[in-house]
Amino acid sequence: DAGVIQSPRHEVTEMGQEVTLRCKPISGHDYLFWYRQTMMRGLELLIYFNNNVPIDDSGMPEDRFSAKMPNASFSTLKIQPSEPRDSAVYFCASSNRNRGEAFFGQGTRLTVV
Amino acid sequence: GEDVEQSLFLSVREGDSSVINCTYTDSSSTYLYWYKQEPGAGLQLLTYIFSNMDMKQDQRLTVLLNKKDKHLSLRIADTQTGDSAIYFCAGSSGGSYIPTFGRGTSLIVHP
């Protein structure tokens, strides 16, 4: 398996624009997580899915953020409209019930100017 | 839920041992993990320990678990410059498969 695949790796956008981050989890994993990493706040869990169903989105900072998982092999995190304070590295991770260890993608570095 | 604390920085000399410490709050944590993040990359699992173990050794890595004090440590023997990275401690509460991460410890290895 190629691991968790995220796209794009880097995204630079202007304030007010819509941003969509994409993730392909490892095949067979039934949990998918979206994290945000910043220097100030460290690694924050935004939302996670189990079997494609959103379970806990309490970490989503505002209504401008939304996430979907239309099938077991694809998820998106959308920010609309984007703001400079959304600049961060966004990670997608997946896991299964075996040991609960999370496998991370390479991340998307988002810069909102 | 789980809360995980770790110090933010550690500086060691090449060839010395590094010890990164972590405390957690949930005594029902089933698995405890150490992840490594190199610059520009995602987190990678280094090692894990099951809650009924006190120690686990894997080549240069030794994990110690003190369940009474809810303290986890990662010892890296003969630390190399390639070990410079951020190290994250994580735990998953009993019955949950949701890892909770600490803030990460930046390990700096200097010659």
mmCIF file of C-alpha atoms in Angstrom:
data_model
loop_
_atom_site.group_PDB
_atom_site.id
_atom_site.type_symbol
_atom_site.label_atom_id
_atom_site.label_comp_id
_atom_site.label_asym_id
_atom_site.label_seq_id
_atom_site.Cartn_x
_atom_site.Cartn_y
_atom_site.Cartn_z
ATOM 1 C CA ASP A 1 0.000 0.000 0.000
ATOM 2 C CA ALA A 2 1.255 3.497 -0.805
ATOM 3 C CA GLY A 3 0.206 4.822 2.578
ATOM 4 C CA VAL A 4 -2.072 7.781 3.214
ATOM 5 C CA ILE A 5 -2.011 10.109 0.247
ATOM 6 C CA GLN A 6 -2.784 13.792 0.547
ATOM 7 C CA SER A 7 -3.084 16.440 -2.112
ATOM 8 C CA PRO A 8 -1.987 19.036 -2.769
ATOM 9 C CA ARG A 9 1.303 19.112 -0.829
ATOM 10 C CA HIS A 10 1.348 22.891 -0.867
ATOM 11 C CA GLU A 11 -1.441 25.386 -1.372
ATOM 12 C CA VAL A 12 -1.183 29.162 -1.491
ATOM 13 C CA THR A 13 -4.430 31.041 -1.759
ATOM 14 C CA GLU A 14 -5.845 34.484 -1.221
ATOM 15 C CA MET A 15 -8.022 35.358 1.709
ATOM 16 C CA GLY A 16 -11.673 34.705 0.940
ATOM 17 C CA GLN A 17 -11.046 31.897 -1.509
ATOM 18 C CA GLU A 18 -12.314 28.354 -1.078
ATOM 19 C CA VAL A 19 -9.719 25.692 -0.328
ATOM 20 C CA THR A 20 -10.221 21.931 -0.662
ATOM 21 C CA LEU A 21 -7.767 19.445 0.787
ATOM 22 C CA ARG A 22 -7.925 15.818 -0.262
ATOM 23 C CA CYS A 23 -7.041 12.523 1.370
ATOM 24 C CA LYS A 24 -6.931 8.878 0.371
ATOM 25 C CA PRO A 25 -6.635 6.621 3.435
ATOM 26 C CA ILE A 26 -4.980 3.221 3.575
ATOM 27 C CA SER A 27 -7.222 0.541 2.151
ATOM 28 C CA GLY A 28 -9.005 -1.413 4.876
ATOM 29 C CA HIS A 29 -8.677 1.254 7.542
ATOM 30 C CA ASP A 30 -11.990 2.231 9.057
ATOM 31 C CA TYR A 31 -10.942 5.404 10.890
ATOM 32 C CA LEU A 32 -9.928 8.641 9.206
ATOM 33 C CA PHE A 33 -8.669 11.711 11.025
ATOM 34 C CA TRP A 34 -8.007 15.307 10.010
ATOM 35 C CA TYR A 35 -5.418 17.188 12.085
ATOM 36 C CA ARG A 36 -4.061 20.707 11.923
ATOM 37 C CA GLN A 37 -0.515 21.536 13.071
ATOM 38 C CA THR A 38 0.721 24.997 13.999
ATOM 39 C CA MET A 39 3.613 26.232 16.098
ATOM 40 C CA MET A 40 1.267 27.892 18.544
ATOM 41 C CA ARG A 41 -1.240 25.092 19.094
ATOM 42 C CA GLY A 42 0.640 21.939 18.161
ATOM 43 C CA LEU A 43 -1.318 19.065 16.629
ATOM 44 C CA GLU A 44 -5.093 19.540 16.868
ATOM 45 C CA LEU A 45 -7.681 16.915 15.968
ATOM 46 C CA LEU A 46 -10.298 18.616 13.801
ATOM 47 C CA ILE A 47 -12.659 15.752 12.970
ATOM 48 C CA TYR A 48 -12.669 11.997 12.632
ATOM 49 C CA PHE A 49 -14.745 9.474 10.720
ATOM 50 C CA ASN A 50 -15.533 5.838 11.427
ATOM 51 C CA ASN A 51 -16.751 3.779 8.476
ATOM 52 C CA ASN A 52 -17.241 7.012 6.490
ATOM 53 C CA VAL A 53 -19.496 8.543 9.155
ATOM 54 C CA PRO A 54 -18.374 11.725 10.963
ATOM 55 C CA ILE A 55 -18.178 10.877 14.659
ATOM 56 C CA ASP A 56 -16.714 13.923 16.365
ATOM 57 C CA ASP A 57 -16.277 17.314 14.730
ATOM 58 C CA SER A 58 -15.864 19.267 17.951
ATOM 59 C CA GLY A 59 -12.358 20.245 16.919
ATOM 60 C CA MET A 60 -13.496 22.030 13.776
ATOM 61 C CA PRO A 61 -12.732 25.666 14.559
ATOM 62 C CA GLU A 62 -15.618 27.366 12.763
ATOM 63 C CA ASP A 63 -18.470 26.834 10.351
ATOM 64 C CA ARG A 64 -16.094 27.844 7.589
ATOM 65 C CA PHE A 65 -14.595 24.368 7.933
ATOM 66 C CA SER A 66 -16.370 21.281 6.626
ATOM 67 C CA ALA A 67 -15.297 17.707 5.967
ATOM 68 C CA LYS A 68 -16.808 14.880 3.980
ATOM 69 C CA MET A 69 -16.084 11.230 3.370
ATOM 70 C CA PRO A 70 -18.247 10.084 0.469
ATOM 71 C CA ASN A 71 -16.654 6.620 0.389
ATOM 72 C CA ALA A 72 -14.049 4.516 2.145
ATOM 73 C CA SER A 73 -11.214 5.697 -0.059
ATOM 74 C CA PHE A 74 -11.651 9.444 -0.155
ATOM 75 C CA SER A 75 -12.151 12.403 2.146
ATOM 76 C CA THR A 76 -12.064 16.176 1.757
ATOM 77 C CA LEU A 77 -11.560 19.076 4.131
ATOM 78 C CA LYS A 78 -12.933 22.341 2.828
ATOM 79 C CA ILE A 79 -12.400 25.873 4.103
ATOM 80 C CA GLN A 80 -14.733 28.526 2.749
ATOM 81 C CA PRO A 81 -13.919 31.383 2.945
ATOM 82 C CA SER A 82 -10.280 30.996 3.922
ATOM 83 C CA GLU A 83 -8.517 33.430 6.275
ATOM 84 C CA PRO A 84 -4.807 34.060 6.992
ATOM 85 C CA ARG A 85 -5.145 32.443 10.439
ATOM 86 C CA ASP A 86 -6.034 29.167 8.709
ATOM 87 C CA SER A 87 -2.431 28.929 7.513
ATOM 88 C CA ALA A 88 -1.063 25.653 8.890
ATOM 89 C CA VAL A 89 -0.088 22.135 7.919
ATOM 90 C CA TYR A 90 -3.117 19.890 7.618
ATOM 91 C CA PHE A 91 -2.642 16.162 8.111
ATOM 92 C CA CYS A 92 -4.889 13.283 7.264
ATOM 93 C CA ALA A 93 -4.372 9.974 9.079
ATOM 94 C CA SER A 94 -6.069 6.597 9.050
ATOM 95 C CA SER A 95 -6.136 3.597 11.370
ATOM 96 C CA ASN A 96 -7.907 0.338 12.062
ATOM 97 C CA ARG A 97 -8.998 -1.444 15.206
ATOM 98 C CA ASN A 98 -5.907 -3.617 15.424
ATOM 99 C CA ARG A 99 -3.639 -1.488 17.577
ATOM 100 C CA GLY A 100 -5.151 1.916 16.941
ATOM 101 C CA GLU A 101 -1.890 3.290 15.571
ATOM 102 C CA ALA A 102 -2.494 6.130 13.154
ATOM 103 C CA PHE A 103 -0.734 6.319 9.803
ATOM 104 C CA PHE A 104 -0.187 9.863 8.606
ATOM 105 C CA GLY A 105 -0.022 11.423 5.190
ATOM 106 C CA GLN A 106 2.716 13.863 4.249
ATOM 107 C CA GLY A 107 0.452 16.809 4.976
ATOM 108 C CA THR A 108 -0.748 19.838 3.035
ATOM 109 C CA ARG A 109 0.967 23.114 3.852
ATOM 110 C CA LEU A 110 -1.668 25.807 3.463
ATOM 111 C CA THR A 111 -0.747 29.478 3.214
ATOM 112 C CA VAL A 112 -3.533 32.047 3.064
ATOM 113 C CA VAL A 113 -2.349 35.517 2.086
ATOM 114 C CA GLY B 1 -10.603 12.004 27.612
ATOM 115 C CA GLU B 2 -6.869 11.579 27.454
ATOM 116 C CA ASP B 3 -4.501 14.460 28.111
ATOM 117 C CA VAL B 4 -0.816 14.083 27.221
ATOM 118 C CA GLU B 5 1.991 16.383 28.357
ATOM 119 C CA GLN B 6 5.610 16.490 27.272
ATOM 120 C CA SER B 7 8.445 18.978 27.424
ATOM 121 C CA LEU B 8 8.994 21.026 24.285
ATOM 122 C CA PHE B 9 12.751 20.867 23.748
ATOM 123 C CA LEU B 10 15.700 18.568 24.396
ATOM 124 C CA SER B 11 19.281 19.179 23.298
ATOM 125 C CA VAL B 12 21.912 16.410 23.400
ATOM 126 C CA ARG B 13 25.396 15.771 22.110
ATOM 127 C CA GLU B 14 25.927 13.224 19.356
ATOM 128 C CA GLY B 15 26.713 9.829 20.840
ATOM 129 C CA ASP B 16 24.949 10.527 24.146
ATOM 130 C CA SER B 17 21.639 8.994 25.174
ATOM 131 C CA SER B 18 18.430 11.002 24.856
ATOM 132 C CA VAL B 19 15.480 10.564 27.186
ATOM 133 C CA ILE B 20 12.153 12.086 26.209
ATOM 134 C CA ASN B 21 9.462 12.068 28.863
ATOM 135 C CA CYS B 22 5.686 12.134 28.708
ATOM 136 C CA THR B 23 2.836 12.043 31.216
ATOM 137 C CA TYR B 24 -0.726 11.064 30.492
ATOM 138 C CA THR B 25 -3.948 11.198 32.447
ATOM 139 C CA ASP B 26 -6.116 8.279 31.385
ATOM 140 C CA SER B 27 -5.131 5.157 33.299
ATOM 141 C CA SER B 28 -7.254 3.043 30.947
ATOM 142 C CA SER B 29 -5.035 3.806 27.966
ATOM 143 C CA THR B 30 -4.557 0.532 26.178
ATOM 144 C CA TYR B 31 -1.681 1.469 23.895
ATOM 145 C CA LEU B 32 0.884 4.223 24.201
ATOM 146 C CA TYR B 33 2.837 5.335 21.170
ATOM 147 C CA TRP B 34 5.897 7.285 20.173
ATOM 148 C CA TYR B 35 5.858 9.033 16.815
ATOM 149 C CA LYS B 36 8.669 10.828 15.026
ATOM 150 C CA GLN B 37 8.204 13.807 12.727
ATOM 151 C CA GLU B 38 11.056 14.891 10.501
ATOM 152 C CA PRO B 39 11.019 18.351 8.879
ATOM 153 C CA GLY B 40 8.416 18.668 6.154
ATOM 154 C CA ALA B 41 6.995 15.207 6.763
ATOM 155 C CA GLY B 42 4.084 13.582 8.512
ATOM 156 C CA LEU B 43 4.278 11.674 11.776
ATOM 157 C CA GLN B 44 5.643 8.140 11.624
ATOM 158 C CA LEU B 45 5.121 5.535 14.291
ATOM 159 C CA LEU B 46 8.427 4.711 15.979
ATOM 160 C CA THR B 47 7.271 2.238 18.558
ATOM 161 C CA TYR B 48 4.389 1.453 20.861
ATOM 162 C CA ILE B 49 3.882 -0.273 24.184
ATOM 163 C CA PHE B 50 0.894 -2.174 25.427
ATOM 164 C CA SER B 51 -0.397 -1.091 28.816
ATOM 165 C CA ASN B 52 0.414 -4.412 30.510
ATOM 166 C CA MET B 53 4.112 -4.020 29.722
ATOM 167 C CA ASP B 54 6.740 -2.094 31.708
ATOM 168 C CA MET B 55 9.440 -1.950 29.115
ATOM 169 C CA LYS B 56 10.002 -2.524 25.442
ATOM 170 C CA GLN B 57 13.313 -2.469 23.621
ATOM 171 C CA ASP B 58 13.780 -2.117 19.894
ATOM 172 C CA GLN B 59 17.398 -1.693 18.764
ATOM 173 C CA ARG B 60 18.477 1.781 20.008
ATOM 174 C CA LEU B 61 15.032 2.574 21.393
ATOM 175 C CA THR B 62 13.848 1.720 24.897
ATOM 176 C CA VAL B 63 10.344 2.571 26.087
ATOM 177 C CA LEU B 64 9.615 2.586 29.805
ATOM 178 C CA LEU B 65 6.091 2.712 31.193
ATOM 179 C CA ASN B 66 5.292 3.570 34.797
ATOM 180 C CA LYS B 67 1.562 2.989 35.089
ATOM 181 C CA LYS B 68 1.383 4.115 38.698
ATOM 182 C CA ASP B 69 2.754 7.558 37.846
ATOM 183 C CA LYS B 70 1.247 7.566 34.327
ATOM 184 C CA HIS B 71 4.681 8.282 32.950
ATOM 185 C CA LEU B 72 6.115 7.148 29.628
ATOM 186 C CA SER B 73 9.654 7.663 28.420
ATOM 187 C CA LEU B 74 11.600 7.062 25.235
ATOM 188 C CA ARG B 75 15.333 6.510 25.467
ATOM 189 C CA ILE B 76 17.437 6.726 22.328
ATOM 190 C CA ALA B 77 20.898 5.227 22.769
ATOM 191 C CA ASP B 78 23.911 6.591 20.855
ATOM 192 C CA THR B 79 21.915 9.534 19.521
ATOM 193 C CA GLN B 80 22.817 10.563 15.969
ATOM 194 C CA THR B 81 22.236 13.781 14.040
ATOM 195 C CA GLY B 82 19.642 11.896 11.996
ATOM 196 C CA ASP B 83 17.598 11.508 15.173
ATOM 197 C CA SER B 84 16.959 15.263 15.225
ATOM 198 C CA ALA B 85 13.185 15.567 14.873
ATOM 199 C CA ILE B 86 10.017 16.203 16.838
ATOM 200 C CA TYR B 87 8.902 13.259 18.969
ATOM 201 C CA PHE B 88 5.247 12.879 19.891
ATOM 202 C CA CYS B 89 3.833 10.803 22.689
ATOM 203 C CA ALA B 90 0.260 9.548 22.164
ATOM 204 C CA GLY B 91 -2.229 7.403 24.009
ATOM 205 C CA SER B 92 -5.560 5.876 23.165
ATOM 206 C CA SER B 93 -8.128 5.524 25.899
ATOM 207 C CA GLY B 94 -9.581 2.149 26.689
ATOM 208 C CA GLY B 95 -12.078 1.138 24.023
ATOM 209 C CA SER B 96 -11.218 4.140 21.893
ATOM 210 C CA TYR B 97 -9.107 4.055 18.766
ATOM 211 C CA ILE B 98 -8.571 7.780 18.812
ATOM 212 C CA PRO B 99 -4.974 8.689 19.633
ATOM 213 C CA THR B 100 -4.444 11.840 21.674
ATOM 214 C CA PHE B 101 -1.114 13.519 21.003
ATOM 215 C CA GLY B 102 1.152 15.617 23.174
ATOM 216 C CA ARG B 103 2.645 18.886 21.902
ATOM 217 C CA GLY B 104 5.800 17.137 20.762
ATOM 218 C CA THR B 105 9.416 17.370 21.964
ATOM 219 C CA SER B 106 11.956 18.870 19.566
ATOM 220 C CA LEU B 107 15.156 16.846 19.862
ATOM 221 C CA ILE B 108 18.255 18.724 18.740
ATOM 222 C CA VAL B 109 21.430 16.697 18.336
ATOM 223 C CA HIS B 110 24.647 18.682 18.094
ATOM 224 C CA PRO B 111 28.160 17.453 17.321
#
